[in-house]
Coordinates of C-alpha atoms in Angstrom, one line a residue:
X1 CA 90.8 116.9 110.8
X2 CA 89.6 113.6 111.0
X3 CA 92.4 110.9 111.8
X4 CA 90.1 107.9 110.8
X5 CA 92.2 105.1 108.8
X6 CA 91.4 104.6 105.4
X7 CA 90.5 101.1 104.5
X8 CA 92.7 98.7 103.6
X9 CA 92.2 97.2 100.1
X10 CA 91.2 93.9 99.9
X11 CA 93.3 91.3 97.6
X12 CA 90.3 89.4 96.2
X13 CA 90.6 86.6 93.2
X14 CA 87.7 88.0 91.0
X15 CA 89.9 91.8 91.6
X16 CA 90.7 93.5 88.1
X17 CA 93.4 95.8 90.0
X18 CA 95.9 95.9 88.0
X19 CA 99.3 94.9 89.8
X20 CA 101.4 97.3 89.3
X21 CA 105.3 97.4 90.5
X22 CA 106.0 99.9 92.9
X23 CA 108.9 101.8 94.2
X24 CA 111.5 100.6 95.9
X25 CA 111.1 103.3 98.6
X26 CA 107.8 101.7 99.3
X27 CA 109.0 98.4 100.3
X28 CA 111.7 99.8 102.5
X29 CA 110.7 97.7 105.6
X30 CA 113.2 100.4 107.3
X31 CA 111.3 103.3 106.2
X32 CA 108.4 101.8 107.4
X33 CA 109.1 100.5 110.3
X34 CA 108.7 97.1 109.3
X35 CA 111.1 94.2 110.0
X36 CA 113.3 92.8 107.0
X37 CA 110.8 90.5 105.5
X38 CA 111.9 86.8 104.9
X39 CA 113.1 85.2 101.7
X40 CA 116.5 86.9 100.4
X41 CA 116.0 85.6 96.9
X42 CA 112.4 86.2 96.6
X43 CA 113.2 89.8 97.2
X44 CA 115.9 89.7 94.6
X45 CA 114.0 88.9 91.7
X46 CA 110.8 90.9 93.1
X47 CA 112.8 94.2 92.6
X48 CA 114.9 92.8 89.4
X49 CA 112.2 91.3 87.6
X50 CA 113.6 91.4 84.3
X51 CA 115.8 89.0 84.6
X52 CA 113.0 86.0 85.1
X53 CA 111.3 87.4 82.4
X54 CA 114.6 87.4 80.0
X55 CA 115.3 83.6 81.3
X56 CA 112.0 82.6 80.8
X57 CA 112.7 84.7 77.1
X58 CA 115.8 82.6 76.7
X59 CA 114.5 79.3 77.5
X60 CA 111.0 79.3 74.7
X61 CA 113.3 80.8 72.2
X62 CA 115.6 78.0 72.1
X63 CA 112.4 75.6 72.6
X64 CA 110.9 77.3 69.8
X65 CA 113.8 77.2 67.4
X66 CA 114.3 73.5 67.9
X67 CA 110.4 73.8 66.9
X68 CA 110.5 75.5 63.5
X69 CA 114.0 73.6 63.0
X70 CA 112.0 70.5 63.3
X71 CA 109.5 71.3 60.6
X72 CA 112.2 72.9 58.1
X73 CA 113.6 69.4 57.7
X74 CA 110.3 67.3 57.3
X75 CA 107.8 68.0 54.1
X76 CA 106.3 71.0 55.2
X77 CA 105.7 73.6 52.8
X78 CA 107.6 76.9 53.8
X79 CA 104.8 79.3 53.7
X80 CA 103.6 76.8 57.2
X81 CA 107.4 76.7 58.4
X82 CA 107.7 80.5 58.0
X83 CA 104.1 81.3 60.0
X84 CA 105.4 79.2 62.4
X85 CA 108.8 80.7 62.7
X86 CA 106.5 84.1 62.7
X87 CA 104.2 82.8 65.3
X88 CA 106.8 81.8 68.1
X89 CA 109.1 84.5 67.5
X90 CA 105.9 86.9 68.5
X91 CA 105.7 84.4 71.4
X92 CA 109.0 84.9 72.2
X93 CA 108.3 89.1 72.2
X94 CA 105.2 88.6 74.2
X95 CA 106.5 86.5 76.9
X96 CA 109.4 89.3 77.4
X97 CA 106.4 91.5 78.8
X98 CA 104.3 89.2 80.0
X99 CA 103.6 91.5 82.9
X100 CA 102.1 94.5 80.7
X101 CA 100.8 92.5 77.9
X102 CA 99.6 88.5 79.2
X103 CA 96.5 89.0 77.2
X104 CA 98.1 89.6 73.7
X105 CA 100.5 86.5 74.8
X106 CA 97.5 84.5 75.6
X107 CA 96.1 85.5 72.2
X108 CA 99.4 84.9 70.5
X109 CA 99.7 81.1 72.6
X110 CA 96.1 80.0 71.3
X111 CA 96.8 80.9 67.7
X112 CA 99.9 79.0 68.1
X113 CA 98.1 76.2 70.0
X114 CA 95.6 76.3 66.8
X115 CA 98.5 76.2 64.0
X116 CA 99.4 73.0 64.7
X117 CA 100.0 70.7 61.5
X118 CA 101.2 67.0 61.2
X119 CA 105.1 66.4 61.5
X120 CA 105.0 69.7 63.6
X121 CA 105.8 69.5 67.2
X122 CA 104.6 72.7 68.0
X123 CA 101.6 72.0 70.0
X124 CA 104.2 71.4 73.0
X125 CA 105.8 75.1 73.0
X126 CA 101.9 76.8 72.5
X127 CA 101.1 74.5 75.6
X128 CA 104.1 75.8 77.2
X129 CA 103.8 79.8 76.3
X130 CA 100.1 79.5 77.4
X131 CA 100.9 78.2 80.8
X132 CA 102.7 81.3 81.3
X133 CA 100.3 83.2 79.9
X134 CA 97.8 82.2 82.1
X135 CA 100.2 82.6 85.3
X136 CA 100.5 86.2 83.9
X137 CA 97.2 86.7 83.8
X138 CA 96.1 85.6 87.2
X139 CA 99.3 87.7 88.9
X140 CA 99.5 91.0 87.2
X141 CA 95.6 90.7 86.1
X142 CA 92.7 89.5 87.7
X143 CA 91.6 85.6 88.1
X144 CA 88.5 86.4 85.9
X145 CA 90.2 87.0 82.6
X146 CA 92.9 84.1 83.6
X147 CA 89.9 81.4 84.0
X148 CA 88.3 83.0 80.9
X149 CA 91.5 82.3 78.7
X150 CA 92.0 78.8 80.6
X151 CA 88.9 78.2 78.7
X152 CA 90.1 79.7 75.4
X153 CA 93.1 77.7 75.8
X154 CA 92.6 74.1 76.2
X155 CA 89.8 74.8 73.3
X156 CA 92.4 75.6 71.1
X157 CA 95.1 73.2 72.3
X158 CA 92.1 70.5 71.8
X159 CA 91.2 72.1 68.5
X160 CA 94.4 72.3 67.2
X161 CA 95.4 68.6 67.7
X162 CA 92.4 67.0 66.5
X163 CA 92.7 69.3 63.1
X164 CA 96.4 67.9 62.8
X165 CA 95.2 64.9 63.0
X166 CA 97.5 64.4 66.4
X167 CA 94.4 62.7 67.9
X168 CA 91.4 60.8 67.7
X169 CA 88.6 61.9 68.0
X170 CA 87.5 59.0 70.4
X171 CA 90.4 60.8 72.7
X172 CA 89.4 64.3 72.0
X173 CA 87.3 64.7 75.5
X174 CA 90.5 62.9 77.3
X175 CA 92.7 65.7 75.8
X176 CA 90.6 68.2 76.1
X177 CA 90.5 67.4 80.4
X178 CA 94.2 66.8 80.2
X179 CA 94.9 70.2 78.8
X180 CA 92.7 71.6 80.8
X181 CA 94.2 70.0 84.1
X182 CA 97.4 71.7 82.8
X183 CA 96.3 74.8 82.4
X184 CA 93.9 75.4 85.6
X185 CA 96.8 74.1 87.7
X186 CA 99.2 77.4 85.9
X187 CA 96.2 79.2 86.7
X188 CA 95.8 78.1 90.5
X189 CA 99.5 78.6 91.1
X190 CA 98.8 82.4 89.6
X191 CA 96.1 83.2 91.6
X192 CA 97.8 81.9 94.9
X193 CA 100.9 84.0 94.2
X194 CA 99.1 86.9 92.9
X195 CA 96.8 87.1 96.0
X196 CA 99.7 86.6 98.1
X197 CA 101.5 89.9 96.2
X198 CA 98.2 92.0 96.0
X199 CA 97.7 91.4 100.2
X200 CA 101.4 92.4 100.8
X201 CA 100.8 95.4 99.3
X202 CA 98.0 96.3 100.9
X203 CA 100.0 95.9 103.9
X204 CA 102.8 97.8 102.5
X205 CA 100.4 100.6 101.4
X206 CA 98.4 100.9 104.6
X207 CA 101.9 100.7 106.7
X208 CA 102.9 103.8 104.2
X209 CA 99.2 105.4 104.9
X210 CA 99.9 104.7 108.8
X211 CA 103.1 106.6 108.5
X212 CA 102.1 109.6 106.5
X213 CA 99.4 110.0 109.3
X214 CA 102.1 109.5 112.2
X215 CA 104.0 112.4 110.4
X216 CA 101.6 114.6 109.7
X217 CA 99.9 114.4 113.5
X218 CA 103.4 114.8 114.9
X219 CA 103.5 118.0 112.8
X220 CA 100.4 119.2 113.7
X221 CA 101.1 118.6 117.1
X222 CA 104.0 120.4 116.7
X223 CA 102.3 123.5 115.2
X224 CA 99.7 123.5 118.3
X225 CA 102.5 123.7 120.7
X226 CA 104.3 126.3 118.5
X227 CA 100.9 128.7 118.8
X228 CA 100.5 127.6 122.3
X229 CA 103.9 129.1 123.2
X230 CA 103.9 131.6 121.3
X231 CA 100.7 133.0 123.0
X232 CA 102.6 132.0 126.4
X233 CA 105.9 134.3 125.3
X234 CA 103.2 136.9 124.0
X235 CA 101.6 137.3 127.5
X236 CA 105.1 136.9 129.1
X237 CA 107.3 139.0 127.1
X238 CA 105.3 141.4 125.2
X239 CA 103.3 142.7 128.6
X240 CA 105.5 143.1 130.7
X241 CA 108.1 144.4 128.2
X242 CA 105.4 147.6 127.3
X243 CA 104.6 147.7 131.3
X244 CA 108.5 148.3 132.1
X245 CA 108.8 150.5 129.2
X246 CA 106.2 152.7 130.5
X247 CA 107.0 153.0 133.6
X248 CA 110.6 153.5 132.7
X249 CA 109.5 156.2 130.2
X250 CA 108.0 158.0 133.1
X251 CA 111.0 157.6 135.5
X252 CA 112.7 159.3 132.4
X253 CA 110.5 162.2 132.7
X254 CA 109.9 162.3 136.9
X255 CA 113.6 161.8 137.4
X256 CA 114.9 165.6 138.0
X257 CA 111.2 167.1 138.6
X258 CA 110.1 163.9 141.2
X259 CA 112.8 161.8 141.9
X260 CA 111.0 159.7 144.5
X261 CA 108.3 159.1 142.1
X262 CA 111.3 158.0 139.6
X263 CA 112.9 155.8 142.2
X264 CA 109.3 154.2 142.5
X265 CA 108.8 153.8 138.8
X266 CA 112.2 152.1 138.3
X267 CA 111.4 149.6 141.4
X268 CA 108.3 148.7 139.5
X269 CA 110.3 147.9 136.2
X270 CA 112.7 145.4 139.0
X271 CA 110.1 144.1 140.3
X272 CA 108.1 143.4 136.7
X273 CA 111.6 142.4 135.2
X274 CA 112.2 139.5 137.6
X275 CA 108.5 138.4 137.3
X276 CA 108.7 137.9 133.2
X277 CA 112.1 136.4 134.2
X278 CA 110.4 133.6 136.2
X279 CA 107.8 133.1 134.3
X280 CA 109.8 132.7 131.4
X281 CA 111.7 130.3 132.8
X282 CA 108.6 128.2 133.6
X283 CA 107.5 127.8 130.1
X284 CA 111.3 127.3 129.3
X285 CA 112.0 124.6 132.3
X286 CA 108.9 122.8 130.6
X287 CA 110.1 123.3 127.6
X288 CA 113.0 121.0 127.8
X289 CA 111.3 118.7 131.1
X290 CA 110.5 116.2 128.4
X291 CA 114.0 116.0 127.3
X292 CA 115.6 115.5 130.2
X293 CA 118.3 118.5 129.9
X294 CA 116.7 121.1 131.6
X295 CA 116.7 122.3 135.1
X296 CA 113.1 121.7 135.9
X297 CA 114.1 117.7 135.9
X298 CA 115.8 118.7 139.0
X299 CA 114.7 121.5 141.2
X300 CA 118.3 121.3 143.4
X301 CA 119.9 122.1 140.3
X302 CA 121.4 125.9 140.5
X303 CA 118.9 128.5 138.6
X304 CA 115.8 126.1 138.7
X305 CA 112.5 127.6 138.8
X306 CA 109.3 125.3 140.2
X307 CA 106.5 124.7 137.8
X308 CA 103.8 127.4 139.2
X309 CA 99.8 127.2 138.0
X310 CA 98.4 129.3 135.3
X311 CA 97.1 133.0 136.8
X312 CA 93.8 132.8 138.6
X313 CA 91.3 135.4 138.9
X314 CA 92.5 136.3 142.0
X315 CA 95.9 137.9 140.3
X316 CA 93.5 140.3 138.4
X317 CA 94.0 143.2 141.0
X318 CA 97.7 142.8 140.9
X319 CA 97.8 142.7 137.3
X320 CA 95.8 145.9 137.4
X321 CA 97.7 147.9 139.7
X322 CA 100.9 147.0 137.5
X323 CA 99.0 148.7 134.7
X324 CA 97.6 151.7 137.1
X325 CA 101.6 152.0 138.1
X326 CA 103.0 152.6 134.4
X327 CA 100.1 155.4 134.2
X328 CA 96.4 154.1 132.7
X329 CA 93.7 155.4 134.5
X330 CA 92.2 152.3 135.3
X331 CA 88.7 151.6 137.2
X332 CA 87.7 147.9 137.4
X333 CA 83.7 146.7 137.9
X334 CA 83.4 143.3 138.4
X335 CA 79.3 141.9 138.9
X336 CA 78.4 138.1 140.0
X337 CA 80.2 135.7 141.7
X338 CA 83.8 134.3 140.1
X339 CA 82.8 130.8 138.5
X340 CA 85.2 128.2 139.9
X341 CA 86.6 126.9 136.6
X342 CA 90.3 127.7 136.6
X343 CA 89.9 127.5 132.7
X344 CA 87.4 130.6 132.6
X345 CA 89.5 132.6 135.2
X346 CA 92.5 132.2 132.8
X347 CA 90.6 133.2 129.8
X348 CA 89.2 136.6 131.4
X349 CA 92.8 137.1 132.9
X350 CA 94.2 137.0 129.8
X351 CA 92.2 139.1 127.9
X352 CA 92.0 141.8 130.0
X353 CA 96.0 141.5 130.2
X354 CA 96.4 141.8 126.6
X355 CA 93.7 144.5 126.0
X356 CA 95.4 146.5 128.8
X357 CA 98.2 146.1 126.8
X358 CA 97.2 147.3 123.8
X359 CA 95.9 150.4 125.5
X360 CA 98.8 151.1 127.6
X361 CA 101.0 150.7 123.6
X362 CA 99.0 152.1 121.5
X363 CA 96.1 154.6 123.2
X364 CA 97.3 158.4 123.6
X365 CA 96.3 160.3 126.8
X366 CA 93.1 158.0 127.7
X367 CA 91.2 160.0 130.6
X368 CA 89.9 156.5 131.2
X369 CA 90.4 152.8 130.9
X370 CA 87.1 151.0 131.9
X371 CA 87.4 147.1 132.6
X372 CA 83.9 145.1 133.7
X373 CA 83.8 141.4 134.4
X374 CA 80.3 140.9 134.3
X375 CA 79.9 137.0 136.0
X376 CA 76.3 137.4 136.7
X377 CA 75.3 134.8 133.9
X378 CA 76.6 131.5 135.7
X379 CA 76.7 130.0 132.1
X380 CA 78.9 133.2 130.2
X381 CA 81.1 135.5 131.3
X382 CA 81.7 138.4 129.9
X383 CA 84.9 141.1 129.6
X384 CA 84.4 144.6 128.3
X385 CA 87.6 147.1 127.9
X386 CA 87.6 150.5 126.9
X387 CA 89.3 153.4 127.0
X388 CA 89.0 157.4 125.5
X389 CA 92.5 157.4 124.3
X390 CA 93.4 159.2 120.6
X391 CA 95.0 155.7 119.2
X392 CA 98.9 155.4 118.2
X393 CA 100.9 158.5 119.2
X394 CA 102.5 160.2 116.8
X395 CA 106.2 160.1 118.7
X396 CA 108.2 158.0 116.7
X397 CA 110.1 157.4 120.0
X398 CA 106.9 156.1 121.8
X399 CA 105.6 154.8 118.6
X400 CA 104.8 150.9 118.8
X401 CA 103.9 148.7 115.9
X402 CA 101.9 145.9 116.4
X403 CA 102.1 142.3 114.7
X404 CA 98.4 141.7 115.2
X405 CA 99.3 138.4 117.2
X406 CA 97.6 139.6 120.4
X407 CA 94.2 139.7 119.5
X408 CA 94.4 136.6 116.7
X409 CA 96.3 135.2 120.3
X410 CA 93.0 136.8 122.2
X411 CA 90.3 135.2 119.9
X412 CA 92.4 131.6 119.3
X413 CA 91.8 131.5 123.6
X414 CA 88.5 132.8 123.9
X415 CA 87.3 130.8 120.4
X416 CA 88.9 127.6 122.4
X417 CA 86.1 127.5 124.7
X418 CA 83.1 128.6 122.3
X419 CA 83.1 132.5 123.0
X420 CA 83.8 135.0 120.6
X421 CA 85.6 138.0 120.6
X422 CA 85.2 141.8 119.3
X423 CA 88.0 144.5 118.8
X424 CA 87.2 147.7 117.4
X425 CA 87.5 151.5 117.6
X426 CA 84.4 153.4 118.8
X427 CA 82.7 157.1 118.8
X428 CA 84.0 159.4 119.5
X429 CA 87.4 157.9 120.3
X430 CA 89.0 155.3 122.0
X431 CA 89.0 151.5 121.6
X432 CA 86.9 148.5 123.1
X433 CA 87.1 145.0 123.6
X434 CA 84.4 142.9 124.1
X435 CA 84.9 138.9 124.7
X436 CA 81.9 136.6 126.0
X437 CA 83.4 133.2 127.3
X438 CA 81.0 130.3 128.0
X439 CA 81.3 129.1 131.4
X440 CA 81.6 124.8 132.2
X441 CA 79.5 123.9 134.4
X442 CA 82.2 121.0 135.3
X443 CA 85.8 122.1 135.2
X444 CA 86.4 119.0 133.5
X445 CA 84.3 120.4 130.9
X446 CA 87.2 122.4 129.2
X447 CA 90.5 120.2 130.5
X448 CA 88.4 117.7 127.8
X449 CA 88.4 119.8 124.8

């Protein structure tokens, strides 16, 4: 899985992202990480932005209806007073969701920037509702379309005066720069604070992109030490656990017919028993070393255990004769000299732990159990098991039914280290298990993967 960040978006001018409120979970600096940003107010209104927008509602309306109240009581017709009335009243609508809609309030401002007519004193509210227009534009659209209807603008503010007859035409170019000053400036400020909103959330989105990824690789470390312990508990447990029940199954039998052989049986399961028992608490003492409330932060505390190394090739013989006590026929081959990565040695003890296993639970009355280490390769090493036995006795009290984890355990291992493994019944009878396990030439070759 690659971990590489995504990039972050860039808050340009000429952008035609859309700037779109987000959640309020997305902001949450604490949920993030973040600290509390600056600027109590600013915040405020950034989560509640409906109540600039109904202010700024407010404030035009009552501009507007002082306009159109104006024009009602000079000697203008009342087909002109009603557009107008018409015209800011959809002004009025517009600027309510300016954020959603600035270009159909832009639209709206230049046709009431163009409906100007003498004794009307209009032309100051269109100048007005375009300057927010154009601030609406640049912040919740892109700078582009706010320069192009900066343009549109003070054309039709200029437009619009000259065809009331509010100006000369001798002054027409002066008005048409002093709109336009007007109107770039609303369009400056908007571009300033709508870069400034676009890069925070960039920030805000890559913080949220930065967090997701903390979460999921603490999860997926989480599941890699889950399978990693499980496999540990799997070689602990399970092993020794069908071991000691062998053996005790036999001391069952041998107990009134060979009661020394019994008594030798059952000092085998003791001596098994309090192996697992250490071991386990090895994987459990690191377990909870991290934590601090374990016994493995202090070996003088009562019941520690100390950490030990993972088995070694040299604990293979043991291991066997375990298996040879709770009553496989084992013979062991072993060809080439033992590589000196600890890493390999572990592999190959381990699979030939848990393929013994599986024989030992699940193969009935093998003449033979066959095991060959085969290190004559000094790049692979190879592990062949296999035994004669009829498969899974029919005894429902000797019966075991297997989960499958061992060899999914087996191959996870051996995979870990580029080798393969194969499981399979073969003719006439029995089973075999084959693994092939590339050999480092550097120890450090595997303690890097």
């Amino acid at each position: 899985m690659s971990t590489d960040p995504a990039p972050v978006p860039q808050a340009q001018a000429g952008s035609s992202r859309v700037l779109r409120p987000k959640r309020g979970e997305d902001y949450d600096p604490q949920r993030l990480g973040l600290p509390k940003p600056p600027g109590f107010i600013r915040t405020f209104f950034r989560r509640n932005p409906w109540i600039i927008d109904s202010v700024l509602m407010g404030l035009f309306y009552y501009a507007s209806l002082g306009s159109v109240i104006s024009s009602a009581t000079g000697s203008v017709p009342i087909a002109v007073v009603l557009l107008s009335g018409i015209l800011s009243l959809g002004t009025t609508a517009a600027i309510l969701f300016r954020r959603f809609i600035p270009r159909i309030l832009a639209g709206i401002s230049s046709v009431l920037l163009l409906a100007i007519f003498p004794g009307n004193t209009g032309s100051s509210v269109g100048i007005i509702a375009m300057v927010i227009a154009l601030y609406a534009l640049a912040v919740y659209r892109s700078a582009r379309s706010a320069w192009l209807w900066t343009i549109i603008g003070t054309a039709a503010a200029t437009l619009g005066a000259l065809s009331a007859g509010l100006l000369d035409v001798a002054v027409g170019l002066v008005a048409f720069l002093g709109y336009g000053m007007v109107f770039v400036i609303a369009t400056l400020i908007g571009i300033s604070v709508g870069n400034r909103a676009r890069y925070m959330d960039a920030l805000f989105a890559r913080a949220a992109q930065l967090a997701r990824e903390r979460d999921q690789q603490a999860q997926l470390a989480t599941a890699s030490e889950r399978a990693r312990i499980a496999r540990e508990m799997h070689d602990i447990v399970a092993h020794s656990l069908t071991v000691m029940i062998a053996l005790a199954d036999g001391a069952t039998r041998a107990a009134t017919s060979d009661p020394s052989r019994a008594m030798d049986a059952m000092a085998h399961v003791s001596e098994i028993g309090r192996t697992s028992l250490t071991d386990m608490r090895r994987v459990l003492g690191v377990l909870t070393e991290a934590s601090g409330d374990g016994p493995a932060d202090d070996p003088t505390a009562t019941g520690a255990v100390p950490l030990a190394p993972q088995p070694t090739f040299d604990e293979l013989r043991p291991l066997i004769d375990s298996y040879r006590a709770a009553g496989l026929p084992i013979t062991l081959t072993i060809s080439g000299a033992v590589p000196d990565d600890s890493a390999t040695q572990l592999t190959v003890f381990r699979v030939v732990q848990e393929a013994l296993t599986n024989a030992l639970r699940y193969s009935r009355t093998p003449s033979r159990v066959e095991v060959t280490v085969d290190f004559t390769d000094p790049a692979l090493s190879e592990v062949t098991v296999r035994d004669d036995g009829f498969g899974v006795a029919t005894d429902s009290a000797v019966v075991s039914v297997g989960s499958g984890r061992g060899l999914i355990g087996m191959r996870e291992r051996v995979a870990l280290y580029g080798g393969t493994v194969e499981a399979g019944a073969v003719e006439p009878r029995g089973w075999r298990v084959h693994a092939t396990i590339p050999t480092a030439a550097d120890p450090s070759d595997h303690s890097s993967r």
